[in-house]
Coordinates of C-alpha atoms in Angstrom, one line a residue:
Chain A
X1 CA -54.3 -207.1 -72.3
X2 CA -52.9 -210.3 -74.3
X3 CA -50.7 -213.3 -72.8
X4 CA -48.5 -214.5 -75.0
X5 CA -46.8 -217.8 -74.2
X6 CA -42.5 -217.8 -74.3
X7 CA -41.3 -221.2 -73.8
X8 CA -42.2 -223.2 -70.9
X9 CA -41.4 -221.2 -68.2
X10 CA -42.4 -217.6 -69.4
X11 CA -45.1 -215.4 -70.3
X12 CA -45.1 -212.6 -72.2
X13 CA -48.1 -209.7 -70.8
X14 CA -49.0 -207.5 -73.7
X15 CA -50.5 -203.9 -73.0
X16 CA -51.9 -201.1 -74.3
X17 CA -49.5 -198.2 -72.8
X18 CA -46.8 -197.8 -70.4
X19 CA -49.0 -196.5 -67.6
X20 CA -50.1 -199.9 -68.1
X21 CA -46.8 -201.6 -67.7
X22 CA -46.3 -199.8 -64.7
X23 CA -49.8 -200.6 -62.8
X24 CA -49.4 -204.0 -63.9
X25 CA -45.2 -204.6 -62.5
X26 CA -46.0 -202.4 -59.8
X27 CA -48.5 -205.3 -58.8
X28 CA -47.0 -208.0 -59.3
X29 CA -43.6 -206.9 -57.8
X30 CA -46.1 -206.2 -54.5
X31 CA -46.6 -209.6 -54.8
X32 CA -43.8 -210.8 -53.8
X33 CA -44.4 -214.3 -56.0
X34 CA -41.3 -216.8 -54.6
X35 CA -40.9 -218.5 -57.4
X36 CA -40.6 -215.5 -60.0
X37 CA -37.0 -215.5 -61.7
X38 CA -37.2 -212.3 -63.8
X39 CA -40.1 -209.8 -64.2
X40 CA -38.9 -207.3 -66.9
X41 CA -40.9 -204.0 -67.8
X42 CA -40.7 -202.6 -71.1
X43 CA -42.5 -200.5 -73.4
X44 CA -45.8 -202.1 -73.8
X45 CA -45.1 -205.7 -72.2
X46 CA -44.5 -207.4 -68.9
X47 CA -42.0 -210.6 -69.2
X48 CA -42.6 -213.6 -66.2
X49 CA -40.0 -215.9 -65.8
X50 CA -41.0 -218.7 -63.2
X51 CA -39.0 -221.0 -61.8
X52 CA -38.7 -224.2 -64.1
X53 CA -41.0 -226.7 -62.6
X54 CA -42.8 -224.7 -60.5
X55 CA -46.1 -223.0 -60.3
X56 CA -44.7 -219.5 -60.6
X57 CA -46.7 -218.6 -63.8
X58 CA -49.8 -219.8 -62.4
X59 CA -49.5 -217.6 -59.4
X60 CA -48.7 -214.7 -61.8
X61 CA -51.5 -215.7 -63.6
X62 CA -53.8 -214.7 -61.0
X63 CA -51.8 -211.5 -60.1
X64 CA -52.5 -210.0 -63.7
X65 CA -56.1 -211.4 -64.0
X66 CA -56.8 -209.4 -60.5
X67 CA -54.6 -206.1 -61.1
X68 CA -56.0 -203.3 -61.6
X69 CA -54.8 -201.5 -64.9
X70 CA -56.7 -198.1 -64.9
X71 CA -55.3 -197.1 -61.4
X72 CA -52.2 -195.6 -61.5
X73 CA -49.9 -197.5 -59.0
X74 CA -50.0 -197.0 -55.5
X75 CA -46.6 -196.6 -54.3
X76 CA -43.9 -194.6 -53.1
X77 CA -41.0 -193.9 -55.4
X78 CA -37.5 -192.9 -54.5
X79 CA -36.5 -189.9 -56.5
X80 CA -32.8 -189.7 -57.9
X81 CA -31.0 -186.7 -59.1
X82 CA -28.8 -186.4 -62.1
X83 CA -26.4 -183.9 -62.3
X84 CA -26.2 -182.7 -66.1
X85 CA -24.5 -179.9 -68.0
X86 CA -26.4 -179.5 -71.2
X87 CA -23.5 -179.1 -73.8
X88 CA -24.5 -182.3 -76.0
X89 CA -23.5 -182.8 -79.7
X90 CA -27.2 -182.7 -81.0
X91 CA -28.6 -179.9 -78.9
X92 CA -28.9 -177.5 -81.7
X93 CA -30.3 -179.8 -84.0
X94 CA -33.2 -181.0 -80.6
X95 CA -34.1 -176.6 -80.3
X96 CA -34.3 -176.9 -84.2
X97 CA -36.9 -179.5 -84.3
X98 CA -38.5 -178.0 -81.6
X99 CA -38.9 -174.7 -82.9
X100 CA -37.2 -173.6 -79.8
X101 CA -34.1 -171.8 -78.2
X102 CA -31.6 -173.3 -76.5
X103 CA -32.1 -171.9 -73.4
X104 CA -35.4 -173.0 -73.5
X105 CA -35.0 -176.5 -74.8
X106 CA -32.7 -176.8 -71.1
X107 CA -35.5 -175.4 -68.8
X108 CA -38.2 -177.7 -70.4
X109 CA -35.7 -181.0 -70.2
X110 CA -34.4 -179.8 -66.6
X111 CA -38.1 -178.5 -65.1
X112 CA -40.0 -182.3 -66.0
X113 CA -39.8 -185.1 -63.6
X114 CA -39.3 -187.8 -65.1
X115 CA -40.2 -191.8 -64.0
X116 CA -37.7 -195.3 -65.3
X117 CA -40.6 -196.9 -67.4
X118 CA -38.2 -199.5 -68.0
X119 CA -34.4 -200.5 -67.9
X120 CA -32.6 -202.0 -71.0
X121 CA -30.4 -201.9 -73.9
X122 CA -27.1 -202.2 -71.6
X123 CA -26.9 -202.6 -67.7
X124 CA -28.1 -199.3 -65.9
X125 CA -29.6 -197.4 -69.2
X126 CA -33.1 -196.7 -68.2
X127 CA -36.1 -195.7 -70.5
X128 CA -37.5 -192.6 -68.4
X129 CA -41.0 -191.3 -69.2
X130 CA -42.5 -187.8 -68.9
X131 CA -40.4 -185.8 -71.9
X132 CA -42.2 -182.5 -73.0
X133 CA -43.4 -183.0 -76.4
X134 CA -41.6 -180.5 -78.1
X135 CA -38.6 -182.7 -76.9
X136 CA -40.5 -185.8 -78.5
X137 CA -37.9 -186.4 -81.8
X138 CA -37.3 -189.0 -83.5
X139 CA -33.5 -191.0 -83.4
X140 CA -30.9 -189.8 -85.4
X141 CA -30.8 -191.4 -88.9
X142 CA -27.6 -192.6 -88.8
X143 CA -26.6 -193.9 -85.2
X144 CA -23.0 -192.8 -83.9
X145 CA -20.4 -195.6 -83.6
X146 CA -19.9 -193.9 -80.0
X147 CA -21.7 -192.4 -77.6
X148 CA -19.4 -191.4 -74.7
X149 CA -20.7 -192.8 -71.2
X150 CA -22.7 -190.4 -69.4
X151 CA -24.3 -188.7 -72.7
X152 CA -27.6 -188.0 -72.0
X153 CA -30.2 -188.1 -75.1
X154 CA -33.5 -188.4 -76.1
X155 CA -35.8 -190.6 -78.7
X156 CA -39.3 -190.7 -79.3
X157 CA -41.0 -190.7 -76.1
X158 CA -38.1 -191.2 -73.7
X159 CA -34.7 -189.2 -72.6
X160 CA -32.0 -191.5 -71.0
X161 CA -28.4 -191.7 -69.9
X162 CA -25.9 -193.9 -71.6
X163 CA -24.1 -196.0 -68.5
X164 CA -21.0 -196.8 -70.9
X165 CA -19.6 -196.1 -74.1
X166 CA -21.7 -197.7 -77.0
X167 CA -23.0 -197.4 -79.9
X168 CA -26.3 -195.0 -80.4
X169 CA -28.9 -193.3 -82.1
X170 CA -30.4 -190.6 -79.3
X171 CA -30.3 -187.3 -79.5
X172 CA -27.8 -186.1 -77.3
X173 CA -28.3 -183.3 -75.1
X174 CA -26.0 -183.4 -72.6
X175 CA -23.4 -185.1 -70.0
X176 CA -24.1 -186.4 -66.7
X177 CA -21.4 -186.9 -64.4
X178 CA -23.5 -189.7 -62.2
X179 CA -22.5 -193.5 -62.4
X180 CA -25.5 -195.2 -63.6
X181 CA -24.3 -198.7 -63.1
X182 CA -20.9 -200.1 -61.3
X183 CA -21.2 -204.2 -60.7
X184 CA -18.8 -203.7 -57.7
X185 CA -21.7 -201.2 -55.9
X186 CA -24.0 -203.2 -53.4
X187 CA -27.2 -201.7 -55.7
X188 CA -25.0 -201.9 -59.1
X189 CA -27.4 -199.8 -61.1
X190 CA -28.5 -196.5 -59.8
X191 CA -32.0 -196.3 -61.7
X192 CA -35.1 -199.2 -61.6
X193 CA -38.2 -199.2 -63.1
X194 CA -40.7 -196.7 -61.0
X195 CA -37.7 -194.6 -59.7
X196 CA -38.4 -190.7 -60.3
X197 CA -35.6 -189.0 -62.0
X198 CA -35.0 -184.9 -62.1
X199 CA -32.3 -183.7 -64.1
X200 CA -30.3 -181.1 -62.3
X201 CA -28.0 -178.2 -63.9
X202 CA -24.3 -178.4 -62.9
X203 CA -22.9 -175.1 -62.0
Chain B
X1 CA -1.6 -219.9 -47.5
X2 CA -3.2 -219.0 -50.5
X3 CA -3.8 -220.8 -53.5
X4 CA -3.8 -219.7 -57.5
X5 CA -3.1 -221.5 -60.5
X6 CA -1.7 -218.9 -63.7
X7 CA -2.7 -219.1 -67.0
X8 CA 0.2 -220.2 -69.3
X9 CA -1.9 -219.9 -72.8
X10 CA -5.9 -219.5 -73.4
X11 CA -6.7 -220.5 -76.9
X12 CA -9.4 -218.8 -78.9
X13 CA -11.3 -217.5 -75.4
X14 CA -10.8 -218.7 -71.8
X15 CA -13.8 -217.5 -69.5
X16 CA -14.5 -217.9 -65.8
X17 CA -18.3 -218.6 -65.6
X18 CA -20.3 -220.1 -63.0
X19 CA -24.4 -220.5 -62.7
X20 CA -24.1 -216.9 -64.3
X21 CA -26.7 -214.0 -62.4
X22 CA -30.0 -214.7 -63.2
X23 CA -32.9 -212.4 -62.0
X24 CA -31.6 -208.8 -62.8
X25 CA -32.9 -208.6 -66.1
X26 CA -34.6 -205.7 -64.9
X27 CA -31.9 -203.7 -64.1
X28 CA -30.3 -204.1 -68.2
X29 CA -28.1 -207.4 -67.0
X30 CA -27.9 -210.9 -68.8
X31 CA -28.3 -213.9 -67.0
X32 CA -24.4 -215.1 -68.4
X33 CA -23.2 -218.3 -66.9
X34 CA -21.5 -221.6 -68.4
X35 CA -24.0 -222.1 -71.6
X36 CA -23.4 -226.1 -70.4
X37 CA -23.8 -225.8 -67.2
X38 CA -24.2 -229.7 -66.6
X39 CA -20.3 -229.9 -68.2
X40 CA -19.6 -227.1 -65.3
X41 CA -21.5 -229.3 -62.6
X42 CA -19.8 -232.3 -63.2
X43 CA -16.3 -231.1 -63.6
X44 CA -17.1 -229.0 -60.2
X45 CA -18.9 -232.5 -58.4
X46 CA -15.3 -234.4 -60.0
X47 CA -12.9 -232.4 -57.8
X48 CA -15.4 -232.3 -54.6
X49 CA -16.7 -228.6 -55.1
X50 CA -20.4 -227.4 -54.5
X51 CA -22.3 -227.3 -58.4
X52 CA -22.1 -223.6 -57.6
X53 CA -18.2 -223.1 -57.9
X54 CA -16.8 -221.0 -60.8
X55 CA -14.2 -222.9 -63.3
X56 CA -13.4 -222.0 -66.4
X57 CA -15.0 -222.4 -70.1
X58 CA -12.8 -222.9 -72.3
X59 CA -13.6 -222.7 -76.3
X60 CA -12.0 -224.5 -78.7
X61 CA -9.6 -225.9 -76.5
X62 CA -6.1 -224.7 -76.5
X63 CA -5.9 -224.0 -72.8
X64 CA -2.7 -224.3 -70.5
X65 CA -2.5 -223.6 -67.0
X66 CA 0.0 -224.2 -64.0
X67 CA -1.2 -224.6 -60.7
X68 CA 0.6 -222.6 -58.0
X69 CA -0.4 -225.1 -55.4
X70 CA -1.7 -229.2 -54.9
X71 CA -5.0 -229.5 -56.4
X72 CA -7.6 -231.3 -58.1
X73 CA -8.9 -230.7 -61.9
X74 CA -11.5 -231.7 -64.2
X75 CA -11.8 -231.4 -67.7
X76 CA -15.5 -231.7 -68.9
X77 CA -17.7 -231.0 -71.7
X78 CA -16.5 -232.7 -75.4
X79 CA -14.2 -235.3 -75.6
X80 CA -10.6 -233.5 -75.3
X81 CA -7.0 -235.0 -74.9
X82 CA -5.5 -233.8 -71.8
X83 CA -1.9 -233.6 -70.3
X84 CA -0.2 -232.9 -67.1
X85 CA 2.7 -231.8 -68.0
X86 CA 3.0 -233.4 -71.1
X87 CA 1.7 -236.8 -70.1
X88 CA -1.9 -238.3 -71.2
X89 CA -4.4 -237.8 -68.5
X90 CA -8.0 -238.4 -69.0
X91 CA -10.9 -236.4 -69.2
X92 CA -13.9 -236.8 -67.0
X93 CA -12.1 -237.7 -64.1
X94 CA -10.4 -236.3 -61.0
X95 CA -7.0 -235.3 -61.8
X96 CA -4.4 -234.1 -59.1
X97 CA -1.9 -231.2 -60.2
X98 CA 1.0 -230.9 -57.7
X99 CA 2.5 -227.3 -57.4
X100 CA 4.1 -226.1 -60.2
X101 CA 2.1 -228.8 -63.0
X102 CA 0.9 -228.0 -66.1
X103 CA -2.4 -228.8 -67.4
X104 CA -2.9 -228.2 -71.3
X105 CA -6.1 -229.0 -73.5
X106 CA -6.0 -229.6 -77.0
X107 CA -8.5 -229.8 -79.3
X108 CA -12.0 -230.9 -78.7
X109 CA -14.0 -232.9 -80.5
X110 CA -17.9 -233.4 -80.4
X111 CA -18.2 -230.2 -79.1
X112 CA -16.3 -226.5 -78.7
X113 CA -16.7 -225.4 -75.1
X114 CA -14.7 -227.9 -72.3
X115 CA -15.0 -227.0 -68.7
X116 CA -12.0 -227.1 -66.1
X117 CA -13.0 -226.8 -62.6
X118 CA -10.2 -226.5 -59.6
X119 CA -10.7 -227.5 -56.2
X120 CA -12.3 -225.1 -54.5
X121 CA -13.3 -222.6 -57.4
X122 CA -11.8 -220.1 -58.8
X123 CA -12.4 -217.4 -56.5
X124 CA -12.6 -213.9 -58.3
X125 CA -15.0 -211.0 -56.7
X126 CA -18.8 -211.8 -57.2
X127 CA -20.4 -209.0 -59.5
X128 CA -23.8 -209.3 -58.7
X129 CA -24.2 -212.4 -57.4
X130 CA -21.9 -214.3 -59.7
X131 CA -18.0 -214.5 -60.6
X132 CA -19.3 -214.8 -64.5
X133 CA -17.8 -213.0 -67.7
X134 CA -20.5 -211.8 -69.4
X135 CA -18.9 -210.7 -73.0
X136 CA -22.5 -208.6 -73.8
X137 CA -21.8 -206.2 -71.3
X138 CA -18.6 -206.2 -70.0
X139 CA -19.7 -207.6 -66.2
X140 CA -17.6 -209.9 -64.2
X141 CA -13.7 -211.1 -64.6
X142 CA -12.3 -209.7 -67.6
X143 CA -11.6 -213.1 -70.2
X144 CA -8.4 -214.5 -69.2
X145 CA -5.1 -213.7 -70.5
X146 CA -1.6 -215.4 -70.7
X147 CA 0.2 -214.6 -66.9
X148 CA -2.9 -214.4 -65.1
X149 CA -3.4 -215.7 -61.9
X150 CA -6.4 -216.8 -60.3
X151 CA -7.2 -217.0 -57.2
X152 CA -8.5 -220.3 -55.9
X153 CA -10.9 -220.9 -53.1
X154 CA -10.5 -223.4 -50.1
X155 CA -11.5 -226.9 -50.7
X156 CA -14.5 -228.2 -49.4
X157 CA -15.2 -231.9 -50.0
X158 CA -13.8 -234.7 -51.8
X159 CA -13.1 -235.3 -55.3
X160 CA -15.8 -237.6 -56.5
X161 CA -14.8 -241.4 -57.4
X162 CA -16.4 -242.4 -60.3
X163 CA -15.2 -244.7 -62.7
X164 CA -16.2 -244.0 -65.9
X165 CA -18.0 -241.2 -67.8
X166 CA -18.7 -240.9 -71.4
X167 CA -17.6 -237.0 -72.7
X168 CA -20.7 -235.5 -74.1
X169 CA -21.0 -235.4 -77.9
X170 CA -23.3 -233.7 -80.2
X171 CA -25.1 -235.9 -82.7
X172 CA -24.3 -234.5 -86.5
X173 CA -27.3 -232.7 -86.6
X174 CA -29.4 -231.4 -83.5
X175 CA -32.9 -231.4 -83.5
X176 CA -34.3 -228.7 -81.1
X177 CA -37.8 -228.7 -79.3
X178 CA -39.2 -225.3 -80.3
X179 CA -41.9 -223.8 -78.5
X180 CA -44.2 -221.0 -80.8
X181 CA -43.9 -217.3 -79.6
X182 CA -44.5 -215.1 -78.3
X183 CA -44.8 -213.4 -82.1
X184 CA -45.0 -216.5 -84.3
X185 CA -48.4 -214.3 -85.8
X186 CA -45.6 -212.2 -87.1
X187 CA -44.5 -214.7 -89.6
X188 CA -46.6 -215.8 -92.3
X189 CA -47.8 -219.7 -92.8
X190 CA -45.5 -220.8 -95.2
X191 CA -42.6 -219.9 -92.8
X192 CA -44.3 -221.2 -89.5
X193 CA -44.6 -224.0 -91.6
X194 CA -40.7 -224.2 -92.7
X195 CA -39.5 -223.6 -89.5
X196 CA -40.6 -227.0 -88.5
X197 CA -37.9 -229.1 -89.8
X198 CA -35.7 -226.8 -91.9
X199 CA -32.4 -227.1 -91.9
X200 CA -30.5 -224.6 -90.3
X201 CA -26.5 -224.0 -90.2
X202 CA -24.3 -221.9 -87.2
X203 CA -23.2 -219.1 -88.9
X204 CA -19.2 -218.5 -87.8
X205 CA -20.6 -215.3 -86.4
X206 CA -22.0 -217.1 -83.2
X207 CA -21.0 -216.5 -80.0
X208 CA -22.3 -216.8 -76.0
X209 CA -25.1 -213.9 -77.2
X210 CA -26.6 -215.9 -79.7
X211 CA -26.1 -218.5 -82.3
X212 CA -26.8 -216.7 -85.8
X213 CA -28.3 -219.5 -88.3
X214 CA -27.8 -219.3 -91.8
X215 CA -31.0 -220.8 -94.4
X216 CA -33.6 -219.6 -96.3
X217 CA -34.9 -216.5 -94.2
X218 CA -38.4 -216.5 -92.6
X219 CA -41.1 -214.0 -93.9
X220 CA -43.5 -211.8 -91.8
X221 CA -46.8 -211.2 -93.1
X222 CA -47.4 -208.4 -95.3
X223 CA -49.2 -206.3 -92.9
X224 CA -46.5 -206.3 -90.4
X225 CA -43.5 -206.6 -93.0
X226 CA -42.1 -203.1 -92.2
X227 CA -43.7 -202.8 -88.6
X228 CA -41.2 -201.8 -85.6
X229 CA -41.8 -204.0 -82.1
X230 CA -41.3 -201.5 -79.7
X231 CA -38.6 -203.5 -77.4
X232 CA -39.8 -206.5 -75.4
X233 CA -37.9 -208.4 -72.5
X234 CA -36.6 -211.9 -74.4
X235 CA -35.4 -215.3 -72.1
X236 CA -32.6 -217.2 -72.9
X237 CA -33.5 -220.0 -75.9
X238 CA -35.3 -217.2 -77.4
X239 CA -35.6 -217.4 -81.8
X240 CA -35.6 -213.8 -82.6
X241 CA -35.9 -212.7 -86.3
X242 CA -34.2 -209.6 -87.4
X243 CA -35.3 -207.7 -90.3
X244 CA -33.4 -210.1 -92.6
X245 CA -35.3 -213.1 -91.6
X246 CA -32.8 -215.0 -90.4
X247 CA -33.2 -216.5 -86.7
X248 CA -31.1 -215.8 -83.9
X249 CA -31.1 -218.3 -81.0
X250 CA -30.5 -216.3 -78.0
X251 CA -27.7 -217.8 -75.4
X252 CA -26.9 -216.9 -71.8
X253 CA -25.2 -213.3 -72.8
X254 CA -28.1 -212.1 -74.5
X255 CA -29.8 -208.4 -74.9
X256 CA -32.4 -208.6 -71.4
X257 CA -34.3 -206.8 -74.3
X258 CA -35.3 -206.6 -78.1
X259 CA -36.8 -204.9 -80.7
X260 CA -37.1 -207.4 -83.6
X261 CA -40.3 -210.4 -82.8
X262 CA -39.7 -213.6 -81.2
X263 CA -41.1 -216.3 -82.7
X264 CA -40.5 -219.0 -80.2
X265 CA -38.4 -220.3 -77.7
X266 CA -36.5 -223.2 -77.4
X267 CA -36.9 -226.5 -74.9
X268 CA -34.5 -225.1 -71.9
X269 CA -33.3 -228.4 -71.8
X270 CA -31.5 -228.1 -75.2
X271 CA -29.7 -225.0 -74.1
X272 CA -26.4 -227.1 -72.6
X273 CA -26.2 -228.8 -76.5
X274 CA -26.8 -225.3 -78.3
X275 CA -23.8 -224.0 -76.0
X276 CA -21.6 -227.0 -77.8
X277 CA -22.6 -226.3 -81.3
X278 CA -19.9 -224.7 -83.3
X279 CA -19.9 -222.4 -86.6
X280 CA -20.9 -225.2 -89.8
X281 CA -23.4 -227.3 -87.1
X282 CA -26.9 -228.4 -88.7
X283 CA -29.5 -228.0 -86.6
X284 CA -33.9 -228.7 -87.1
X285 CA -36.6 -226.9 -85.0
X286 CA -39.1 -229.7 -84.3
X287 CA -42.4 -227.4 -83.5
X288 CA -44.9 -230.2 -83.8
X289 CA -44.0 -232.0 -80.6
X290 CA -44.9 -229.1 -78.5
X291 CA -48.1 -228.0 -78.4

């Protein structure tokens, strides 16, 4: 574990693998710290963002000297289902790669559970670990100009669901009809970090 | 009865912003808000509304508006010339609009984002906690078009009587506190060295995501010259350096994450002067002063 400083009122936690990440925001999120601003998961770092002029940081401080990294965190998640049809643009090209059918490449993406490592990229777009390895592949080479909302893909460790139309470089695998983020919804964004996530085949 | 004021003519960009929705980073979402948000406080404090009202950033000027109803504007931010239908008005202080006035801004100077607050706010639907546009993605009010109206909320104290107050105005070149990393040990000593007093310019490509500075590009050591960060959570007044070495100084619409290394972060404090600086502005890191 490294701190790295980022500006006055921030401070960057550097780890050495998601599991990590997770032990480590599931901790200090249990902490309820009053004068944290932001606490932002990501692939191998935790951000803090105190308060400016208070002693935020130094009360996280003593959060991530104290947590415990090797235990996986004690908690319980909410589980959310996604309804998907697997009819994406890359799917040949993922069973391809995988040395796989089809068929097959939808029962191992559908049968995994997955957990939101981290949310990013656009509001609602989570990074959800626990993809098969065959499913591991890397982004496509050249990224599409747009990636219609709902597409569901995957890159490198992760799978995820675009929230809105943007630009992308994931794999894409399949639609989801669920609304992953709508400001006007008392909980805008229908996945956070530690949420578990099961893809579920639309009939 | 209800009040509104319409929006006769915008200018380059006309947004509603207020102190923006910090603390869902999280969740994918920008902090947005005014990027001067002591221009926003004033101008709310002038016409008697709490520092927490939303009015309306306007860049570069240009913006015309009627009010539907008696109320009280301020203009803040640069120095601007103001009118009331067609009459000189000052900026910087309480100015009462009867129904059916028109309030136009021309073109600032010192500066390219004014702020116009109304008595009692304008009073769109909160999106997580705010009423801010955030232009990154897509939250809040959509920016504001010729024929809108906009609601306004009831008033709720006194315009402020001040005399006089001096419109803020950016020095030829700014010099910005610049605190190293997190990944200044991506960069090698000759740039870390540069950084501290070279002379950057605002690329015309800048906007409320991030200022883009033009100058000679920084280098990452060799070890890490083709290396991939996987992404990171960034803060606002972030110095991020894409593959082409040159810096981008995150503002209050940017990416909650990033792939590319930051190699320090600016004084917050400098944030509301960073918001001002237009494309062609000079600008110096000092990182010697921080330590």
């Amino acid at each position: 574990m490294r701190l790295l400083r980022c500006g006055q009122d921030s401070l960057l936690v550097e780890l050495d693998s998601l599991e990590q990440v997770g032990a480590l925001h599931t901790a200090l999120v249990a902490a309820r710290l009053p004068d944290l601003v932001e606490l932002v998961p990501a692939a191998r770092t935790v951000l803090v963002s105190a308060r400016p002029g208070s002693t935020g940081l130094a009360a996280a401080r003593a959060v991530i000297e104290s947590a415990d990294l090797s235990r996986p965190p004690d908690r319980s998640p909410r589980t959310i289902r996604l309804p998907i049809r697997y009819d994406g643009p890359d799917l040949d090209l993922v069973a391809e790669t995988a040395g796989l059918t089809v068929d097959e490449v939808v029962e191992l993406h559908s049968g995994a559970e997955y957990t939101v490592a981290f949310c990013g990229f656009a509001p609602g777009f989570g990074y959800l670990t626990g993809l098969p390895e065959p499913l591991r592949q890397p982004r496509l080479a050249r990224p599409r100009e747009r990636v219609p909302a709902g597409s569901v893909g995957v890159a490198g460790e992760f799978t995820g669901a675009y929230p809105r139309a943007s630009p992308g470089g994931w794999r894409l695998i399949g639609r989801t009809t669920a609304i992953l983020f709508d400001p006007r919804r008392t909980e805008p964004a229908l996945l956070a970090p530690g949420d578990l996530v099961h893809f579920e085949v639309a009939r | 009865m209800s009040r509104s004021c319409t929006i006769v003519r915008t200018g380059p960009q006309a947004l509603v912003q207020d102190r923006g929705r910090p603390g869902h980073a999280h969740l994918g979402v920008p902090p947005s808000g005014a990027l001067d948000q002591p221009a926003l406080a004033l101008a709310n404090r002038l016409v008697g509304n709490e520092e927490s009202a939303a009015g309306i950033e306007a860049l570069l000027g240009g913006l015309v508006l009627r009010a539907d109803c008696s109320c009280t504007v301020a203009v803040t931010g640069p120095a601007v010339p103001v009118t009331v239908d067609g009459h000189r008005v000052d900026s910087h202080t309480p100015v009462h609009l009867g129904a059916g006035q028109v309030l136009a801004l021309g073109s600032p100077q010192g500066g390219i984002r004014c702020y116009v607050a109304l008595s009692g706010g304008v009073d769109v639907p909160e999106h997580l906690g705010s009423r801010s546009t955030d232009v990154l993605s897509g939250i809040g009010p959509n920016p504001l078009r010729a024929n809108d109206s906009l609601a306004l909320g009831a008033p709720a104290g006194l315009p402020s009587g001040v005399d006089v107050l001096a419109a803020s105005a950016l020095p030829g070149e700014l010099v910005v506190p610049l605190l190293l990393g997190p990944r200044e040990d991506w960069f090698d000593a000759d740039s870390l060295a540069r950084l501290n007093g070279a002379r950057w310019t605002v690329s015309e490509r800048s906007n409320r995501i991030g200022l883009r500075l033009e100058g000679e590009p920084l280098r990452r050591v060799p070890a890490r010259e083709r290396l991939e960060l996987p992404s990171e959570g960034v803060v606002t007044g972030a110095v991020q350096v894409p593959a082409n070495g040159l810096p981008v100084l995150f503002l209050a619409d940017h990416p909650v994450t990033g792939g590319y290394p930051v190699v320090g972060v600016v004084a917050p404090n400098s944030l509301p002067r960073l918001g001002q600086a237009g494309p062609g502005a000079a600008l110096r890191f000092g990182t010697a002063q921080m330590v």
